[in-house]
Amino acid sequence: NAGVMQNPRHLVRRRGQEARLRCSPMKGHSHVYWYRQLPEEGLKFMVYLQKENIIDESGMPKERFSAEFPKEGPSILRIQQVVRGDSAAYFCASSRQGAQANTGELFFGEGSRLTVL
Amino acid sequence: AQSVTQLDSQVPVFEEAPVELRCNYSSSVSVYLFWYVQYPNQGLQLLLKYLSGSTLVKGINGFEAEFNKSQTSFHLRKPSVHISDTAEYFCAVSERYQGGKLIFGQGTELSVKP
């Protein structure tokens, strides 16, 4: 079984450009979570999605950031008009069960490292 | 709101020595507790978790952790480390029934030297 697949692994953008990060969950998993890891910090929760639904976006910045998980295809984290402070590693995780029943065992991808010049 | 504090940002240790990575948390509700490991340029992998029951939890690669409710701690231990244990270790909590929404500590970098 393939694990959680993220691409691109590395992405370089200039200030003002858009960044799109993609995540394909593990087979059989329909719950996706995005986390951000800033340099020298732990991971911070951003958003939790199920197919076609945003369940919890309490960790998402109010502007420029959006996420989707369509019926077909990967989940996408989109950052518009990137700034230097967006430089970070963005991790996607998936689980089989929903958050209410989930005992917290998330399966993480290898991350997408965004560098904003 | 929950928070997690990992008391050591870096822990250097010699091979075959014991190690303890410290983690304290604060929460006003019942929580689940986790330790994850991150090898360089990789995603996080679950080492072990405490949900309920026995306070001593055993995980993969010979690691174990003990939940201490009175001290709100969940320290990670291994009696004898290997070079391959060199990695970043993250302690995390989640509210019951909010398992996918983890609050992570800042991480502890374990460096095992020969």
JSON list of C-alpha atoms in Angstrom, two decimals:
[
{"chain": "A", "resi": 1, "resn": "ASN", "atom": "CA", "xyz": [0.00, 0.00, 0.00]},
{"chain": "A", "resi": 2, "resn": "ALA", "atom": "CA", "xyz": [1.29, 3.40, -0.88]},
{"chain": "A", "resi": 3, "resn": "GLY", "atom": "CA", "xyz": [1.50, 5.83, 1.98]},
{"chain": "A", "resi": 4, "resn": "VAL", "atom": "CA", "xyz": [0.36, 9.43, 2.01]},
{"chain": "A", "resi": 5, "resn": "MET", "atom": "CA", "xyz": [1.75, 11.06, -1.13]},
{"chain": "A", "resi": 6, "resn": "GLN", "atom": "CA", "xyz": [2.56, 14.74, -1.25]},
{"chain": "A", "resi": 7, "resn": "ASN", "atom": "CA", "xyz": [3.83, 16.78, -4.15]},
{"chain": "A", "resi": 8, "resn": "PRO", "atom": "CA", "xyz": [5.80, 18.70, -4.90]},
{"chain": "A", "resi": 9, "resn": "ARG", "atom": "CA", "xyz": [8.38, 17.83, -2.27]},
{"chain": "A", "resi": 10, "resn": "HIS", "atom": "CA", "xyz": [10.08, 21.18, -2.78]},
{"chain": "A", "resi": 11, "resn": "LEU", "atom": "CA", "xyz": [8.56, 24.34, -4.20]},
{"chain": "A", "resi": 12, "resn": "VAL", "atom": "CA", "xyz": [10.16, 27.73, -4.71]},
{"chain": "A", "resi": 13, "resn": "ARG", "atom": "CA", "xyz": [8.01, 30.79, -5.28]},
{"chain": "A", "resi": 14, "resn": "ARG", "atom": "CA", "xyz": [8.62, 34.51, -5.49]},
{"chain": "A", "resi": 15, "resn": "ARG", "atom": "CA", "xyz": [6.63, 36.87, -3.33]},
{"chain": "A", "resi": 16, "resn": "GLY", "atom": "CA", "xyz": [3.16, 37.43, -4.78]},
{"chain": "A", "resi": 17, "resn": "GLN", "atom": "CA", "xyz": [2.95, 34.12, -6.64]},
{"chain": "A", "resi": 18, "resn": "GLU", "atom": "CA", "xyz": [0.60, 31.26, -5.85]},
{"chain": "A", "resi": 19, "resn": "ALA", "atom": "CA", "xyz": [1.58, 27.93, -4.31]},
{"chain": "A", "resi": 20, "resn": "ARG", "atom": "CA", "xyz": [-0.44, 24.74, -4.73]},
{"chain": "A", "resi": 21, "resn": "LEU", "atom": "CA", "xyz": [0.38, 21.73, -2.62]},
{"chain": "A", "resi": 22, "resn": "ARG", "atom": "CA", "xyz": [-1.22, 18.37, -3.30]},
{"chain": "A", "resi": 23, "resn": "CYS", "atom": "CA", "xyz": [-1.92, 15.43, -1.04]},
{"chain": "A", "resi": 24, "resn": "SER", "atom": "CA", "xyz": [-3.22, 11.97, -1.86]},
{"chain": "A", "resi": 25, "resn": "PRO", "atom": "CA", "xyz": [-4.26, 10.10, 1.30]},
{"chain": "A", "resi": 26, "resn": "MET", "atom": "CA", "xyz": [-3.59, 6.48, 1.96]},
{"chain": "A", "resi": 27, "resn": "LYS", "atom": "CA", "xyz": [-5.85, 4.02, 0.20]},
{"chain": "A", "resi": 28, "resn": "GLY", "atom": "CA", "xyz": [-9.09, 3.67, 2.11]},
{"chain": "A", "resi": 29, "resn": "HIS", "atom": "CA", "xyz": [-8.62, 6.92, 4.03]},
{"chain": "A", "resi": 30, "resn": "SER", "atom": "CA", "xyz": [-11.20, 9.63, 3.53]},
{"chain": "A", "resi": 31, "resn": "HIS", "atom": "CA", "xyz": [-10.04, 12.10, 6.20]},
{"chain": "A", "resi": 32, "resn": "VAL", "atom": "CA", "xyz": [-7.25, 14.56, 5.47]},
{"chain": "A", "resi": 33, "resn": "TYR", "atom": "CA", "xyz": [-5.44, 16.98, 7.76]},
{"chain": "A", "resi": 34, "resn": "TRP", "atom": "CA", "xyz": [-2.96, 19.72, 6.87]},
{"chain": "A", "resi": 35, "resn": "TYR", "atom": "CA", "xyz": [-0.27, 20.86, 9.28]},
{"chain": "A", "resi": 36, "resn": "ARG", "atom": "CA", "xyz": [2.40, 23.55, 8.94]},
{"chain": "A", "resi": 37, "resn": "GLN", "atom": "CA", "xyz": [5.87, 23.36, 10.44]},
{"chain": "A", "resi": 38, "resn": "LEU", "atom": "CA", "xyz": [7.70, 26.66, 10.65]},
{"chain": "A", "resi": 39, "resn": "PRO", "atom": "CA", "xyz": [11.48, 26.59, 11.14]},
{"chain": "A", "resi": 40, "resn": "GLU", "atom": "CA", "xyz": [12.49, 25.52, 14.66]},
{"chain": "A", "resi": 41, "resn": "GLU", "atom": "CA", "xyz": [8.86, 24.90, 15.66]},
{"chain": "A", "resi": 42, "resn": "GLY", "atom": "CA", "xyz": [6.51, 22.00, 16.05]},
{"chain": "A", "resi": 43, "resn": "LEU", "atom": "CA", "xyz": [3.66, 21.26, 13.70]},
{"chain": "A", "resi": 44, "resn": "LYS", "atom": "CA", "xyz": [0.56, 23.43, 13.85]},
{"chain": "A", "resi": 45, "resn": "PHE", "atom": "CA", "xyz": [-2.86, 22.18, 12.80]},
{"chain": "A", "resi": 46, "resn": "MET", "atom": "CA", "xyz": [-4.36, 24.06, 9.87]},
{"chain": "A", "resi": 47, "resn": "VAL", "atom": "CA", "xyz": [-7.42, 22.28, 8.50]},
{"chain": "A", "resi": 48, "resn": "TYR", "atom": "CA", "xyz": [-9.34, 19.00, 8.56]},
{"chain": "A", "resi": 49, "resn": "LEU", "atom": "CA", "xyz": [-11.27, 17.87, 5.50]},
{"chain": "A", "resi": 50, "resn": "GLN", "atom": "CA", "xyz": [-13.40, 15.00, 4.38]},
{"chain": "A", "resi": 51, "resn": "LYS", "atom": "CA", "xyz": [-14.38, 14.43, 0.78]},
{"chain": "A", "resi": 52, "resn": "GLU", "atom": "CA", "xyz": [-16.04, 17.64, -0.46]},
{"chain": "A", "resi": 53, "resn": "ASN", "atom": "CA", "xyz": [-16.31, 19.08, 3.06]},
{"chain": "A", "resi": 54, "resn": "ILE", "atom": "CA", "xyz": [-14.20, 21.29, 5.29]},
{"chain": "A", "resi": 55, "resn": "ILE", "atom": "CA", "xyz": [-14.79, 20.02, 8.81]},
{"chain": "A", "resi": 56, "resn": "ASP", "atom": "CA", "xyz": [-12.48, 22.25, 10.85]},
{"chain": "A", "resi": 57, "resn": "GLU", "atom": "CA", "xyz": [-10.45, 25.14, 9.50]},
{"chain": "A", "resi": 58, "resn": "SER", "atom": "CA", "xyz": [-9.72, 26.80, 12.81]},
{"chain": "A", "resi": 59, "resn": "GLY", "atom": "CA", "xyz": [-5.97, 26.78, 12.17]},
{"chain": "A", "resi": 60, "resn": "MET", "atom": "CA", "xyz": [-6.06, 28.35, 8.74]},
{"chain": "A", "resi": 61, "resn": "PRO", "atom": "CA", "xyz": [-4.92, 31.95, 8.32]},
{"chain": "A", "resi": 62, "resn": "LYS", "atom": "CA", "xyz": [-7.93, 34.10, 7.49]},
{"chain": "A", "resi": 63, "resn": "GLU", "atom": "CA", "xyz": [-6.56, 35.38, 4.21]},
{"chain": "A", "resi": 64, "resn": "ARG", "atom": "CA", "xyz": [-4.75, 33.90, 1.21]},
{"chain": "A", "resi": 65, "resn": "PHE", "atom": "CA", "xyz": [-5.03, 30.26, 2.36]},
{"chain": "A", "resi": 66, "resn": "SER", "atom": "CA", "xyz": [-7.64, 27.78, 1.19]},
{"chain": "A", "resi": 67, "resn": "ALA", "atom": "CA", "xyz": [-8.01, 24.02, 1.10]},
{"chain": "A", "resi": 68, "resn": "GLU", "atom": "CA", "xyz": [-10.19, 21.56, -0.72]},
{"chain": "A", "resi": 69, "resn": "PHE", "atom": "CA", "xyz": [-10.65, 17.81, -0.97]},
{"chain": "A", "resi": 70, "resn": "PRO", "atom": "CA", "xyz": [-12.78, 17.10, -4.04]},
{"chain": "A", "resi": 71, "resn": "LYS", "atom": "CA", "xyz": [-14.76, 13.97, -4.70]},
{"chain": "A", "resi": 72, "resn": "GLU", "atom": "CA", "xyz": [-12.12, 12.87, -7.17]},
{"chain": "A", "resi": 73, "resn": "GLY", "atom": "CA", "xyz": [-8.44, 13.64, -6.92]},
{"chain": "A", "resi": 74, "resn": "PRO", "atom": "CA", "xyz": [-6.07, 14.82, -4.23]},
{"chain": "A", "resi": 75, "resn": "SER", "atom": "CA", "xyz": [-6.56, 17.36, -1.50]},
{"chain": "A", "resi": 76, "resn": "ILE", "atom": "CA", "xyz": [-5.07, 20.74, -2.38]},
{"chain": "A", "resi": 77, "resn": "LEU", "atom": "CA", "xyz": [-3.72, 23.44, -0.10]},
{"chain": "A", "resi": 78, "resn": "ARG", "atom": "CA", "xyz": [-3.59, 26.72, -1.96]},
{"chain": "A", "resi": 79, "resn": "ILE", "atom": "CA", "xyz": [-1.66, 29.79, -0.87]},
{"chain": "A", "resi": 80, "resn": "GLN", "atom": "CA", "xyz": [-2.25, 32.96, -2.85]},
{"chain": "A", "resi": 81, "resn": "GLN", "atom": "CA", "xyz": [0.14, 35.92, -3.01]},
{"chain": "A", "resi": 82, "resn": "VAL", "atom": "CA", "xyz": [2.80, 34.16, -0.97]},
{"chain": "A", "resi": 83, "resn": "VAL", "atom": "CA", "xyz": [5.01, 36.10, 1.44]},
{"chain": "A", "resi": 84, "resn": "ARG", "atom": "CA", "xyz": [8.34, 35.16, 2.99]},
{"chain": "A", "resi": 85, "resn": "GLY", "atom": "CA", "xyz": [6.60, 34.17, 6.22]},
{"chain": "A", "resi": 86, "resn": "ASP", "atom": "CA", "xyz": [4.82, 31.37, 4.36]},
{"chain": "A", "resi": 87, "resn": "SER", "atom": "CA", "xyz": [8.14, 29.54, 3.95]},
{"chain": "A", "resi": 88, "resn": "ALA", "atom": "CA", "xyz": [7.64, 26.31, 5.86]},
{"chain": "A", "resi": 89, "resn": "ALA", "atom": "CA", "xyz": [7.13, 22.59, 5.56]},
{"chain": "A", "resi": 90, "resn": "TYR", "atom": "CA", "xyz": [3.51, 21.66, 4.94]},
{"chain": "A", "resi": 91, "resn": "PHE", "atom": "CA", "xyz": [2.51, 18.18, 6.01]},
{"chain": "A", "resi": 92, "resn": "CYS", "atom": "CA", "xyz": [-0.56, 16.27, 5.05]},
{"chain": "A", "resi": 93, "resn": "ALA", "atom": "CA", "xyz": [-1.89, 13.41, 7.14]},
{"chain": "A", "resi": 94, "resn": "SER", "atom": "CA", "xyz": [-4.75, 11.03, 6.65]},
{"chain": "A", "resi": 95, "resn": "SER", "atom": "CA", "xyz": [-6.84, 8.68, 8.72]},
{"chain": "A", "resi": 96, "resn": "ARG", "atom": "CA", "xyz": [-9.47, 6.06, 8.11]},
{"chain": "A", "resi": 97, "resn": "GLN", "atom": "CA", "xyz": [-11.80, 7.16, 10.88]},
{"chain": "A", "resi": 98, "resn": "GLY", "atom": "CA", "xyz": [-13.38, 10.51, 11.52]},
{"chain": "A", "resi": 99, "resn": "ALA", "atom": "CA", "xyz": [-12.11, 12.87, 14.18]},
{"chain": "A", "resi": 100, "resn": "GLN", "atom": "CA", "xyz": [-14.75, 11.91, 16.70]},
{"chain": "A", "resi": 101, "resn": "ALA", "atom": "CA", "xyz": [-13.78, 8.29, 16.77]},
{"chain": "A", "resi": 102, "resn": "ASN", "atom": "CA", "xyz": [-10.17, 8.75, 15.76]},
{"chain": "A", "resi": 103, "resn": "THR", "atom": "CA", "xyz": [-7.68, 7.91, 18.42]},
{"chain": "A", "resi": 104, "resn": "GLY", "atom": "CA", "xyz": [-5.10, 10.13, 16.84]},
{"chain": "A", "resi": 105, "resn": "GLU", "atom": "CA", "xyz": [-3.06, 7.76, 14.76]},
{"chain": "A", "resi": 106, "resn": "LEU", "atom": "CA", "xyz": [-2.43, 9.87, 11.73]},
{"chain": "A", "resi": 107, "resn": "PHE", "atom": "CA", "xyz": [-0.36, 8.75, 8.79]},
{"chain": "A", "resi": 108, "resn": "PHE", "atom": "CA", "xyz": [1.84, 11.59, 7.59]},
{"chain": "A", "resi": 109, "resn": "GLY", "atom": "CA", "xyz": [3.30, 12.32, 4.18]},
{"chain": "A", "resi": 110, "resn": "GLU", "atom": "CA", "xyz": [6.89, 13.41, 3.72]},
{"chain": "A", "resi": 111, "resn": "GLY", "atom": "CA", "xyz": [5.90, 17.04, 3.45]},
{"chain": "A", "resi": 112, "resn": "SER", "atom": "CA", "xyz": [6.13, 19.82, 0.90]},
{"chain": "A", "resi": 113, "resn": "ARG", "atom": "CA", "xyz": [8.80, 22.38, 1.62]},
{"chain": "A", "resi": 114, "resn": "LEU", "atom": "CA", "xyz": [7.87, 25.83, 0.39]},
{"chain": "A", "resi": 115, "resn": "THR", "atom": "CA", "xyz": [10.52, 28.49, 0.00]},
{"chain": "A", "resi": 116, "resn": "VAL", "atom": "CA", "xyz": [9.43, 32.04, -0.79]},
{"chain": "A", "resi": 117, "resn": "LEU", "atom": "CA", "xyz": [12.13, 34.27, -2.24]},
{"chain": "B", "resi": 1, "resn": "ALA", "atom": "CA", "xyz": [-7.04, 25.11, 25.40]},
{"chain": "B", "resi": 2, "resn": "GLN", "atom": "CA", "xyz": [-4.33, 22.51, 25.45]},
{"chain": "B", "resi": 3, "resn": "SER", "atom": "CA", "xyz": [-0.63, 23.15, 25.26]},
{"chain": "B", "resi": 4, "resn": "VAL", "atom": "CA", "xyz": [2.45, 20.95, 25.17]},
{"chain": "B", "resi": 5, "resn": "THR", "atom": "CA", "xyz": [5.92, 21.78, 26.44]},
{"chain": "B", "resi": 6, "resn": "GLN", "atom": "CA", "xyz": [8.96, 19.71, 25.60]},
{"chain": "B", "resi": 7, "resn": "LEU", "atom": "CA", "xyz": [11.52, 20.68, 28.15]},
{"chain": "B", "resi": 8, "resn": "ASP", "atom": "CA", "xyz": [14.65, 19.97, 26.12]},
{"chain": "B", "resi": 9, "resn": "SER", "atom": "CA", "xyz": [15.23, 21.22, 22.60]},
{"chain": "B", "resi": 10, "resn": "GLN", "atom": "CA", "xyz": [18.33, 19.06, 22.12]},
{"chain": "B", "resi": 11, "resn": "VAL", "atom": "CA", "xyz": [19.48, 15.89, 23.85]},
{"chain": "B", "resi": 12, "resn": "PRO", "atom": "CA", "xyz": [22.92, 14.52, 22.97]},
{"chain": "B", "resi": 13, "resn": "VAL", "atom": "CA", "xyz": [23.63, 11.01, 24.22]},
{"chain": "B", "resi": 14, "resn": "PHE", "atom": "CA", "xyz": [26.13, 8.25, 23.59]},
{"chain": "B", "resi": 15, "resn": "GLU", "atom": "CA", "xyz": [25.15, 5.00, 21.92]},
{"chain": "B", "resi": 16, "resn": "GLU", "atom": "CA", "xyz": [23.80, 2.32, 24.30]},
{"chain": "B", "resi": 17, "resn": "ALA", "atom": "CA", "xyz": [23.10, 4.91, 27.01]},
{"chain": "B", "resi": 18, "resn": "PRO", "atom": "CA", "xyz": [19.57, 5.39, 28.38]},
{"chain": "B", "resi": 19, "resn": "VAL", "atom": "CA", "xyz": [17.58, 8.44, 27.39]},
{"chain": "B", "resi": 20, "resn": "GLU", "atom": "CA", "xyz": [14.52, 10.31, 28.62]},
{"chain": "B", "resi": 21, "resn": "LEU", "atom": "CA", "xyz": [12.76, 12.99, 26.60]},
{"chain": "B", "resi": 22, "resn": "ARG", "atom": "CA", "xyz": [10.49, 15.11, 28.74]},
{"chain": "B", "resi": 23, "resn": "CYS", "atom": "CA", "xyz": [7.00, 16.31, 27.89]},
{"chain": "B", "resi": 24, "resn": "ASN", "atom": "CA", "xyz": [4.49, 18.23, 29.97]},
{"chain": "B", "resi": 25, "resn": "TYR", "atom": "CA", "xyz": [1.02, 19.20, 28.89]},
{"chain": "B", "resi": 26, "resn": "SER", "atom": "CA", "xyz": [-1.85, 21.31, 30.12]},
{"chain": "B", "resi": 27, "resn": "SER", "atom": "CA", "xyz": [-5.50, 20.70, 29.45]},
{"chain": "B", "resi": 28, "resn": "SER", "atom": "CA", "xyz": [-8.83, 21.21, 31.16]},
{"chain": "B", "resi": 29, "resn": "VAL", "atom": "CA", "xyz": [-10.37, 18.17, 29.49]},
{"chain": "B", "resi": 30, "resn": "SER", "atom": "CA", "xyz": [-9.50, 14.52, 29.01]},
{"chain": "B", "resi": 31, "resn": "VAL", "atom": "CA", "xyz": [-6.82, 14.03, 26.43]},
{"chain": "B", "resi": 32, "resn": "TYR", "atom": "CA", "xyz": [-5.03, 11.46, 24.38]},
{"chain": "B", "resi": 33, "resn": "LEU", "atom": "CA", "xyz": [-1.22, 11.64, 24.37]},
{"chain": "B", "resi": 34, "resn": "PHE", "atom": "CA", "xyz": [1.24, 10.74, 21.63]},
{"chain": "B", "resi": 35, "resn": "TRP", "atom": "CA", "xyz": [4.89, 10.62, 20.71]},
{"chain": "B", "resi": 36, "resn": "TYR", "atom": "CA", "xyz": [5.84, 10.95, 17.07]},
{"chain": "B", "resi": 37, "resn": "VAL", "atom": "CA", "xyz": [9.32, 10.64, 15.49]},
{"chain": "B", "resi": 38, "resn": "GLN", "atom": "CA", "xyz": [10.54, 12.55, 12.46]},
{"chain": "B", "resi": 39, "resn": "TYR", "atom": "CA", "xyz": [13.65, 11.37, 10.63]},
{"chain": "B", "resi": 40, "resn": "PRO", "atom": "CA", "xyz": [15.43, 13.93, 8.41]},
{"chain": "B", "resi": 41, "resn": "ASN", "atom": "CA", "xyz": [13.37, 15.01, 5.41]},
{"chain": "B", "resi": 42, "resn": "GLN", "atom": "CA", "xyz": [10.59, 12.59, 6.25]},
{"chain": "B", "resi": 43, "resn": "GLY", "atom": "CA", "xyz": [7.09, 12.79, 7.65]},
{"chain": "B", "resi": 44, "resn": "LEU", "atom": "CA", "xyz": [6.14, 11.92, 11.19]},
{"chain": "B", "resi": 45, "resn": "GLN", "atom": "CA", "xyz": [5.72, 8.36, 12.37]},
{"chain": "B", "resi": 46, "resn": "LEU", "atom": "CA", "xyz": [3.73, 7.34, 15.43]},
{"chain": "B", "resi": 47, "resn": "LEU", "atom": "CA", "xyz": [5.93, 5.87, 18.18]},
{"chain": "B", "resi": 48, "resn": "LEU", "atom": "CA", "xyz": [3.27, 5.26, 20.81]},
{"chain": "B", "resi": 49, "resn": "LYS", "atom": "CA", "xyz": [0.03, 6.60, 22.22]},
{"chain": "B", "resi": 50, "resn": "TYR", "atom": "CA", "xyz": [-1.84, 6.74, 25.51]},
{"chain": "B", "resi": 51, "resn": "LEU", "atom": "CA", "xyz": [-5.62, 6.57, 25.31]},
{"chain": "B", "resi": 52, "resn": "SER", "atom": "CA", "xyz": [-6.64, 5.06, 28.65]},
{"chain": "B", "resi": 53, "resn": "GLY", "atom": "CA", "xyz": [-5.82, 2.19, 30.97]},
{"chain": "B", "resi": 54, "resn": "SER", "atom": "CA", "xyz": [-2.29, 1.30, 31.96]},
{"chain": "B", "resi": 55, "resn": "THR", "atom": "CA", "xyz": [-0.13, 4.37, 32.41]},
{"chain": "B", "resi": 56, "resn": "LEU", "atom": "CA", "xyz": [2.96, 2.66, 31.00]},
{"chain": "B", "resi": 57, "resn": "VAL", "atom": "CA", "xyz": [2.77, 2.51, 27.24]},
{"chain": "B", "resi": 58, "resn": "LYS", "atom": "CA", "xyz": [5.14, 0.56, 25.03]},
{"chain": "B", "resi": 59, "resn": "GLY", "atom": "CA", "xyz": [5.82, 1.60, 21.47]},
{"chain": "B", "resi": 60, "resn": "ILE", "atom": "CA", "xyz": [7.94, 0.68, 18.50]},
{"chain": "B", "resi": 61, "resn": "ASN", "atom": "CA", "xyz": [11.74, 0.51, 18.43]},
{"chain": "B", "resi": 62, "resn": "GLY", "atom": "CA", "xyz": [11.99, -0.20, 22.16]},
{"chain": "B", "resi": 63, "resn": "PHE", "atom": "CA", "xyz": [10.54, 3.12, 23.33]},
{"chain": "B", "resi": 64, "resn": "GLU", "atom": "CA", "xyz": [8.09, 3.48, 26.19]},
{"chain": "B", "resi": 65, "resn": "ALA", "atom": "CA", "xyz": [6.35, 6.36, 27.92]},
{"chain": "B", "resi": 66, "resn": "GLU", "atom": "CA", "xyz": [4.60, 6.84, 31.23]},
{"chain": "B", "resi": 67, "resn": "PHE", "atom": "CA", "xyz": [1.50, 8.93, 31.71]},
{"chain": "B", "resi": 68, "resn": "ASN", "atom": "CA", "xyz": [1.52, 10.79, 35.02]},
{"chain": "B", "resi": 69, "resn": "LYS", "atom": "CA", "xyz": [-1.78, 12.55, 35.53]},
{"chain": "B", "resi": 70, "resn": "SER", "atom": "CA", "xyz": [-0.83, 14.36, 38.75]},
{"chain": "B", "resi": 71, "resn": "GLN", "atom": "CA", "xyz": [2.27, 15.84, 37.13]},
{"chain": "B", "resi": 72, "resn": "THR", "atom": "CA", "xyz": [0.63, 16.21, 33.70]},
{"chain": "B", "resi": 73, "resn": "SER", "atom": "CA", "xyz": [3.64, 14.57, 32.11]},
{"chain": "B", "resi": 74, "resn": "PHE", "atom": "CA", "xyz": [4.24, 11.98, 29.41]},
{"chain": "B", "resi": 75, "resn": "HIS", "atom": "CA", "xyz": [7.99, 11.39, 29.30]},
{"chain": "B", "resi": 76, "resn": "LEU", "atom": "CA", "xyz": [9.51, 9.14, 26.65]},
{"chain": "B", "resi": 77, "resn": "ARG", "atom": "CA", "xyz": [12.24, 6.68, 27.59]},
{"chain": "B", "resi": 78, "resn": "LYS", "atom": "CA", "xyz": [14.51, 4.10, 26.04]},
{"chain": "B", "resi": 79, "resn": "PRO", "atom": "CA", "xyz": [16.97, 2.02, 28.10]},
{"chain": "B", "resi": 80, "resn": "SER", "atom": "CA", "xyz": [19.63, 1.78, 25.38]},
{"chain": "B", "resi": 81, "resn": "VAL", "atom": "CA", "xyz": [19.72, 3.99, 22.29]},
{"chain": "B", "resi": 82, "resn": "HIS", "atom": "CA", "xyz": [21.17, 3.27, 18.86]},
{"chain": "B", "resi": 83, "resn": "ILE", "atom": "CA", "xyz": [22.68, 5.57, 16.27]},
{"chain": "B", "resi": 84, "resn": "SER", "atom": "CA", "xyz": [19.54, 5.00, 14.19]},
{"chain": "B", "resi": 85, "resn": "ASP", "atom": "CA", "xyz": [17.43, 6.67, 16.90]},
{"chain": "B", "resi": 86, "resn": "THR", "atom": "CA", "xyz": [18.88, 10.03, 15.91]},
{"chain": "B", "resi": 87, "resn": "ALA", "atom": "CA", "xyz": [15.83, 12.08, 14.93]},
{"chain": "B", "resi": 88, "resn": "GLU", "atom": "CA", "xyz": [13.40, 14.75, 16.08]},
{"chain": "B", "resi": 89, "resn": "TYR", "atom": "CA", "xyz": [10.78, 13.62, 18.59]},
{"chain": "B", "resi": 90, "resn": "PHE", "atom": "CA", "xyz": [7.45, 15.34, 19.05]},
{"chain": "B", "resi": 91, "resn": "CYS", "atom": "CA", "xyz": [5.03, 15.02, 21.94]},
{"chain": "B", "resi": 92, "resn": "ALA", "atom": "CA", "xyz": [1.39, 15.76, 21.09]},
{"chain": "B", "resi": 93, "resn": "VAL", "atom": "CA", "xyz": [-2.05, 15.85, 22.71]},
{"chain": "B", "resi": 94, "resn": "SER", "atom": "CA", "xyz": [-5.57, 15.84, 21.43]},
{"chain": "B", "resi": 95, "resn": "GLU", "atom": "CA", "xyz": [-8.93, 16.15, 23.10]},
{"chain": "B", "resi": 96, "resn": "ARG", "atom": "CA", "xyz": [-10.96, 13.00, 23.32]},
{"chain": "B", "resi": 97, "resn": "TYR", "atom": "CA", "xyz": [-12.95, 12.56, 20.12]},
{"chain": "B", "resi": 98, "resn": "GLN", "atom": "CA", "xyz": [-10.77, 15.16, 18.38]},
{"chain": "B", "resi": 99, "resn": "GLY", "atom": "CA", "xyz": [-8.06, 12.67, 17.57]},
{"chain": "B", "resi": 100, "resn": "GLY", "atom": "CA", "xyz": [-6.97, 14.12, 14.28]},
{"chain": "B", "resi": 101, "resn": "LYS", "atom": "CA", "xyz": [-6.46, 17.63, 15.64]},
{"chain": "B", "resi": 102, "resn": "LEU", "atom": "CA", "xyz": [-3.15, 17.31, 17.42]},
{"chain": "B", "resi": 103, "resn": "ILE", "atom": "CA", "xyz": [-1.36, 19.96, 19.46]},
{"chain": "B", "resi": 104, "resn": "PHE", "atom": "CA", "xyz": [2.37, 19.41, 19.12]},
{"chain": "B", "resi": 105, "resn": "GLY", "atom": "CA", "xyz": [5.28, 20.40, 21.30]},
{"chain": "B", "resi": 106, "resn": "GLN", "atom": "CA", "xyz": [8.26, 22.19, 19.84]},
{"chain": "B", "resi": 107, "resn": "GLY", "atom": "CA", "xyz": [10.22, 19.00, 19.38]},
{"chain": "B", "resi": 108, "resn": "THR", "atom": "CA", "xyz": [13.34, 17.47, 20.91]},
{"chain": "B", "resi": 109, "resn": "GLU", "atom": "CA", "xyz": [16.31, 16.70, 18.72]},
{"chain": "B", "resi": 110, "resn": "LEU", "atom": "CA", "xyz": [17.91, 13.46, 19.88]},
{"chain": "B", "resi": 111, "resn": "SER", "atom": "CA", "xyz": [21.48, 13.06, 18.72]},
{"chain": "B", "resi": 112, "resn": "VAL", "atom": "CA", "xyz": [23.09, 9.69, 19.38]},
{"chain": "B", "resi": 113, "resn": "LYS", "atom": "CA", "xyz": [26.88, 9.65, 19.16]},
{"chain": "B", "resi": 114, "resn": "PRO", "atom": "CA", "xyz": [29.11, 6.58, 18.80]}
]
